[in-house]
Amino acid sequence: MSTPPALGLRDFLAALPREGRWLLATVTIQLLGRGMTLPFTIIYLHEVRGFDLGLAGTLMGLIAIVGFVVTGPAGTLIDRYGARPVILGGLVCAIAGDVTLAFGTTPVLAGAALCLLGVQAGVSWPAANALVATVVEGELRQRYYGVNFALINLGIGVGGVIGGLFIDVTRPETFTYAFLANAATFTIPALVMLGPLRHLHGRAARPAADEPDATASYATILRRPEVVWLVVIGVLLSTLGYGQIESGFPAYSRQISEVSTRVVGFAFVVNCAVIVLAQFWVMNRVSGRRRTRVLIATAGIWAFAWVVFGATGLVPGSVAAIVGVVAFQGLFFALGETLMQSAFPALTNDMAPDHLRGRYNAINSASFQTGAIIGPILAGFLLEHDQSTVFIALMVVGCVGIVAGAMRLERRITPAVNGVRPALTAERVGSN
């Protein structure tokens, strides 16, 4: 299979419609405040507010629990009313959640704040992906998701630099300022949605009632084998990946590897820098190739990364532990993320009919929310009970599960859905 021609950032932006450029313009600013709080929320709950590690991990899981609950209704609302109003509702909840968390001195207040953040987490992913899919089409769509992910990490990276230098567990007010700053950054995309993109509803026309899938429910969609395997892969990716970013990774780094909060923050910065610098290179390498194989590569890299991270617990507080923590999050994990984000969202949206895009993205989001529920609770329980070796072993076994799921999914989808261009497929057939 020949490799498609490389596409630079300038060419990509020139090819985007005006609405696509506006959507990208808000990403970095919105995530700037998120980067200031992302690595430190569980540390804030445990070391500043005094909640025990198990409770802190459970509270972190509320984000995903609430997100999971609201994702299904969000998908239905997206298909019926459009993605834009759903995104706006989520942004309001995020602002309220961050303000509450900034002053959340009790588990009840912290839990309420995290529930509000969970609403935004549950609706933003399916709504944003569905909105993008109505604006950007074809090969450009897969590249959009990759660039969007790079910009997300640029914002998180810059925020992480600020947070790592500014936040201090001995000065609780620094956490308060960080959460308030995060709330402020959510107002930017809200203004864009109310201004330049007020005409964009993100709703596809419904097919005639007698056409196939015209009124497909969640139950009907979930009976499809390819969707089931997509969900399995999503749950595992989230449990091993994003479900650990705010819980298992910082907790293991602090409690087992015994590195400082500055090292944790710096690891996030390196992670974001690698993603930003490598995303276009990765996109140009995976374009036109089977997305399931890209997910298999993600699993392989992550398995190695977890082994490296686990080894830091053997040399706590040492330079080797610092290097291992940074290498895990900053290099190996980051490379796997760039591969995953270049494949998984595009796989979901190419599988989905236009009028059901909200539901398909909601199912995708729910699978990741499920993993985000399992991840913090699992990490908090195992680490609190001195089972760090079991924790690392489960992460590696989960990576093997991703490989198995991707292989099963590949047998059930068409080459086009799997990211193989028709011209390239015909070229391969002709060469045989």
Short mmCIF file of C-alpha atoms in Angstrom, two decimals, residues 29-38 41 94-95 98-99 101 117 176-187:
data_model
loop_
_atom_site.label_atom_id
_atom_site.label_comp_id
_atom_site.label_asym_id
_atom_site.label_seq_id
_atom_site.Cartn_x
_atom_site.Cartn_y
_atom_site.Cartn_z
CA ILE A 29 -7.68 28.49 25.13
CA GLN A 30 -10.43 26.28 26.53
CA LEU A 31 -7.93 23.63 27.60
CA LEU A 32 -5.43 26.08 29.10
CA GLY A 33 -7.25 26.13 32.44
CA ARG A 34 -7.87 22.40 32.23
CA GLY A 35 -4.13 21.86 32.03
CA MET A 36 -3.66 23.79 35.26
CA THR A 37 -5.96 21.37 37.14
CA LEU A 38 -5.77 18.05 35.25
CA THR A 41 -7.19 17.35 41.11
CA ALA A 94 -18.34 23.21 33.56
CA ILE A 95 -18.12 26.82 34.69
CA ASP A 98 -15.02 24.56 38.59
CA VAL A 99 -16.19 27.49 40.72
CA LEU A 101 -14.66 22.83 43.30
CA LEU A 117 -17.98 18.58 35.51
CA THR A 176 -8.48 27.82 44.17
CA TYR A 177 -7.01 30.22 41.62
CA ALA A 178 -6.35 27.35 39.21
CA PHE A 179 -9.95 26.11 39.29
CA LEU A 180 -11.31 29.64 38.85
CA ALA A 181 -9.02 30.14 35.87
CA ASN A 182 -10.32 26.89 34.41
CA ALA A 183 -13.89 28.17 34.77
CA ALA A 184 -12.96 31.39 32.97
CA THR A 185 -11.52 29.57 29.96
CA PHE A 186 -14.83 27.77 29.33
CA THR A 187 -16.46 31.12 28.51
#
